[in-house]
């Protein structure tokens, strides 16, 4: 640690002279390639590349009080590529070492040589978002802090995405962030975390359930290209609403009036999606469409019947309904989902022939 701090001080005082002409602004300082004709410049770049790879930078083992709630990697000695100044704690504390303020270089040349003048690596920022989401929404003060800090992380990712525009898939550093973020919650919506695939820019109010969310307008306006690149869609479709019914509602027990109404509204959105038959719909959504029955329990819509004979007397209704499960009062569009024989069907089948 002592030697590492001493080297940081030397670099801070002499980096400009040591790296004169190395072209750190115009070239990737971690690239140690170069021809013999490059002479001293190639040698300086190779020295910087080696400097960044070796583990010699002392970092904090525990977060300072101001950052106590952040996820913390806390290694002891790191390579410059594995560490950042303490001011970047919100961007990368979960995966990179943080250098104490007293040890940080101040000169631009030293920061450039260490690779600390640019944003943290996209993979580190992505890992930070996943780690923050893993801690949940927290209390009100933590929510305010997330609201202030997460846009900065989205900004860093967005800048890298823009810088790598035009690269083939598989090239560049943004792909490493994409791999992490496609599989986990990372979007802070103001009161909850969500995965990109569960968020849309426009969503019916009823669709804001546990697994479907509308993107806040300010977030969409500031970071739209990044959000689209990471799975946020313009709108949800029937398969999303069917998934919400399967994943967002408890099975077996009555839902209660409010939740049953939401479930019925989701069924209506599915039915209004333009499918011409139940078979076509179920093929599109990948299985049964669940719907609330008259008691608020979810069941496959195929097993429910529309109550199309409410004028029957109580006794005739009891005979007609029998073992049928009636659906919650459906919309006109959703009637196509319910294919079981209805009470009227059952009554007509028992009526004597007029022949």
PDB file of C-alpha atoms in Angstrom, residues 188-295:
ATOM      1  CA  UNK A 188     -35.368   2.462 -11.328  1.00  0.00           C
ATOM      2  CA  UNK A 189     -38.962   3.613 -11.914  1.00  0.00           C
ATOM      3  CA  UNK A 190     -39.204   5.926  -8.922  1.00  0.00           C
ATOM      4  CA  UNK A 191     -40.596   3.397  -6.460  1.00  0.00           C
ATOM      5  CA  UNK A 192     -39.521   0.012  -7.796  1.00  0.00           C
ATOM      6  CA  UNK A 193     -36.889  -1.757  -9.904  1.00  0.00           C
ATOM      7  CA  UNK A 194     -37.812  -3.471 -13.146  1.00  0.00           C
ATOM      8  CA  UNK A 195     -36.211  -5.437 -15.962  1.00  0.00           C
ATOM      9  CA  UNK A 196     -36.236  -3.816 -19.370  1.00  0.00           C
ATOM     10  CA  UNK A 197     -38.469  -6.527 -20.827  1.00  0.00           C
ATOM     11  CA  UNK A 198     -41.195  -5.671 -18.303  1.00  0.00           C
ATOM     12  CA  UNK A 199     -41.310  -1.966 -19.217  1.00  0.00           C
ATOM     13  CA  UNK A 200     -42.977  -0.189 -22.146  1.00  0.00           C
ATOM     14  CA  UNK A 201     -43.050   3.474 -23.118  1.00  0.00           C
ATOM     15  CA  UNK A 202     -46.847   3.405 -23.344  1.00  0.00           C
ATOM     16  CA  UNK A 203     -49.023   1.054 -21.311  1.00  0.00           C
ATOM     17  CA  UNK A 204     -52.697   0.947 -20.330  1.00  0.00           C
ATOM     18  CA  UNK A 205     -53.102   2.029 -16.732  1.00  0.00           C
ATOM     19  CA  UNK A 206     -54.561  -1.340 -15.830  1.00  0.00           C
ATOM     20  CA  UNK A 207     -51.382  -3.050 -17.082  1.00  0.00           C
ATOM     21  CA  UNK A 208     -49.215  -1.554 -14.323  1.00  0.00           C
ATOM     22  CA  UNK A 209     -49.115  -4.788 -12.322  1.00  0.00           C
ATOM     23  CA  UNK A 210     -46.214  -6.555 -10.643  1.00  0.00           C
ATOM     24  CA  UNK A 211     -44.577  -7.634 -13.897  1.00  0.00           C
ATOM     25  CA  UNK A 212     -45.603  -4.890 -16.376  1.00  0.00           C
ATOM     26  CA  UNK A 213     -44.706  -1.224 -15.961  1.00  0.00           C
ATOM     27  CA  UNK A 214     -44.921   2.038 -17.873  1.00  0.00           C
ATOM     28  CA  UNK A 215     -41.663   3.933 -18.323  1.00  0.00           C
ATOM     29  CA  UNK A 216     -41.696   7.355 -16.619  1.00  0.00           C
ATOM     30  CA  UNK A 217     -41.842  10.129 -19.230  1.00  0.00           C
ATOM     31  CA  UNK A 218     -38.705  11.885 -17.954  1.00  0.00           C
ATOM     32  CA  UNK A 219     -36.686   8.673 -18.110  1.00  0.00           C
ATOM     33  CA  UNK A 220     -37.915   7.947 -21.635  1.00  0.00           C
ATOM     34  CA  UNK A 221     -37.096  11.464 -22.828  1.00  0.00           C
ATOM     35  CA  UNK A 222     -33.581  11.463 -21.391  1.00  0.00           C
ATOM     36  CA  UNK A 223     -32.474   7.908 -22.190  1.00  0.00           C
ATOM     37  CA  UNK A 224     -34.755   6.586 -24.933  1.00  0.00           C
ATOM     38  CA  UNK A 225     -32.064   5.093 -27.219  1.00  0.00           C
ATOM     39  CA  UNK A 226     -30.425   3.250 -24.315  1.00  0.00           C
ATOM     40  CA  UNK A 227     -33.740   1.903 -23.044  1.00  0.00           C
ATOM     41  CA  UNK A 228     -34.696   0.620 -26.487  1.00  0.00           C
ATOM     42  CA  UNK A 229     -31.291  -1.015 -26.903  1.00  0.00           C
ATOM     43  CA  UNK A 230     -31.814  -2.847 -23.607  1.00  0.00           C
ATOM     44  CA  UNK A 231     -35.282  -4.238 -24.200  1.00  0.00           C
ATOM     45  CA  UNK A 232     -37.803  -1.523 -23.349  1.00  0.00           C
ATOM     46  CA  UNK A 233     -40.581  -1.630 -25.959  1.00  0.00           C
ATOM     47  CA  UNK A 234     -43.026   0.891 -27.340  1.00  0.00           C
ATOM     48  CA  UNK A 235     -46.060  -1.040 -26.040  1.00  0.00           C
ATOM     49  CA  UNK A 236     -47.068  -4.374 -24.552  1.00  0.00           C
ATOM     50  CA  UNK A 237     -48.827  -7.111 -26.499  1.00  0.00           C
ATOM     51  CA  UNK A 238     -51.231  -9.947 -25.744  1.00  0.00           C
ATOM     52  CA  UNK A 239     -48.418 -12.288 -24.666  1.00  0.00           C
ATOM     53  CA  UNK A 240     -47.338  -9.743 -22.020  1.00  0.00           C
ATOM     54  CA  UNK A 241     -50.853  -9.444 -20.628  1.00  0.00           C
ATOM     55  CA  UNK A 242     -51.207 -13.243 -20.542  1.00  0.00           C
ATOM     56  CA  UNK A 243     -47.875 -13.491 -18.710  1.00  0.00           C
ATOM     57  CA  UNK A 244     -49.050 -10.855 -16.227  1.00  0.00           C
ATOM     58  CA  UNK A 245     -52.095 -12.991 -15.447  1.00  0.00           C
ATOM     59  CA  UNK A 246     -49.918 -16.062 -14.920  1.00  0.00           C
ATOM     60  CA  UNK A 247     -47.189 -14.375 -12.862  1.00  0.00           C
ATOM     61  CA  UNK A 248     -48.780 -11.362 -11.233  1.00  0.00           C
ATOM     62  CA  UNK A 249     -51.761 -12.915  -9.492  1.00  0.00           C
ATOM     63  CA  UNK A 250     -51.952 -15.649  -6.852  1.00  0.00           C
ATOM     64  CA  UNK A 251     -53.613 -18.862  -7.945  1.00  0.00           C
ATOM     65  CA  UNK A 252     -56.333 -20.795  -6.157  1.00  0.00           C
ATOM     66  CA  UNK A 253     -57.675 -18.158  -3.778  1.00  0.00           C
ATOM     67  CA  UNK A 254     -60.265 -15.477  -4.662  1.00  0.00           C
ATOM     68  CA  UNK A 255     -58.493 -12.297  -5.756  1.00  0.00           C
ATOM     69  CA  UNK A 256     -60.756  -9.789  -4.109  1.00  0.00           C
ATOM     70  CA  UNK A 257     -62.859  -7.250  -5.963  1.00  0.00           C
ATOM     71  CA  UNK A 258     -60.067  -4.855  -6.939  1.00  0.00           C
ATOM     72  CA  UNK A 259     -57.592  -7.443  -8.192  1.00  0.00           C
ATOM     73  CA  UNK A 260     -60.312  -9.444  -9.931  1.00  0.00           C
ATOM     74  CA  UNK A 261     -61.323  -6.283 -11.806  1.00  0.00           C
ATOM     75  CA  UNK A 262     -57.721  -5.734 -12.900  1.00  0.00           C
ATOM     76  CA  UNK A 263     -57.450  -9.357 -14.053  1.00  0.00           C
ATOM     77  CA  UNK A 264     -60.692  -9.033 -16.006  1.00  0.00           C
ATOM     78  CA  UNK A 265     -59.413  -5.835 -17.633  1.00  0.00           C
ATOM     79  CA  UNK A 266     -56.227  -7.639 -18.704  1.00  0.00           C
ATOM     80  CA  UNK A 267     -58.388 -10.363 -20.248  1.00  0.00           C
ATOM     81  CA  UNK A 268     -60.209  -7.637 -22.157  1.00  0.00           C
ATOM     82  CA  UNK A 269     -56.888  -6.252 -23.459  1.00  0.00           C
ATOM     83  CA  UNK A 270     -55.897  -9.735 -24.647  1.00  0.00           C
ATOM     84  CA  UNK A 271     -59.223 -10.291 -26.367  1.00  0.00           C
ATOM     85  CA  UNK A 272     -58.993  -6.900 -28.105  1.00  0.00           C
ATOM     86  CA  UNK A 273     -55.616  -7.765 -29.641  1.00  0.00           C
ATOM     87  CA  UNK A 274     -57.144  -8.842 -32.956  1.00  0.00           C
ATOM     88  CA  UNK A 275     -57.014 -12.637 -32.838  1.00  0.00           C
ATOM     89  CA  UNK A 276     -59.799 -14.431 -34.654  1.00  0.00           C
ATOM     90  CA  UNK A 277     -59.918 -17.596 -32.563  1.00  0.00           C
ATOM     91  CA  UNK A 278     -58.943 -18.930 -29.167  1.00  0.00           C
ATOM     92  CA  UNK A 279     -56.550 -21.393 -30.793  1.00  0.00           C
ATOM     93  CA  UNK A 280     -54.726 -18.593 -32.609  1.00  0.00           C
ATOM     94  CA  UNK A 281     -54.567 -16.546 -29.424  1.00  0.00           C
ATOM     95  CA  UNK A 282     -53.237 -19.361 -27.264  1.00  0.00           C
ATOM     96  CA  UNK A 283     -50.584 -20.163 -29.855  1.00  0.00           C
ATOM     97  CA  UNK A 284     -49.481 -16.519 -29.800  1.00  0.00           C
ATOM     98  CA  UNK A 285     -49.289 -16.201 -26.003  1.00  0.00           C
ATOM     99  CA  UNK A 286     -47.745 -19.624 -25.460  1.00  0.00           C
ATOM    100  CA  UNK A 287     -50.452 -21.369 -23.439  1.00  0.00           C
ATOM    101  CA  UNK A 288     -53.742 -20.904 -21.616  1.00  0.00           C
ATOM    102  CA  UNK A 289     -55.182 -17.460 -21.030  1.00  0.00           C
ATOM    103  CA  UNK A 290     -56.247 -17.196 -17.403  1.00  0.00           C
ATOM    104  CA  UNK A 291     -59.376 -15.296 -16.458  1.00  0.00           C
ATOM    105  CA  UNK A 292     -61.272 -14.676 -13.196  1.00  0.00           C
ATOM    106  CA  UNK A 293     -64.412 -16.706 -12.606  1.00  0.00           C
ATOM    107  CA  UNK A 294     -67.499 -15.402 -10.860  1.00  0.00           C
ATOM    108  CA  UNK A 295     -65.848 -15.891  -7.449  1.00  0.00           C
TER     109      UNK A 295
END
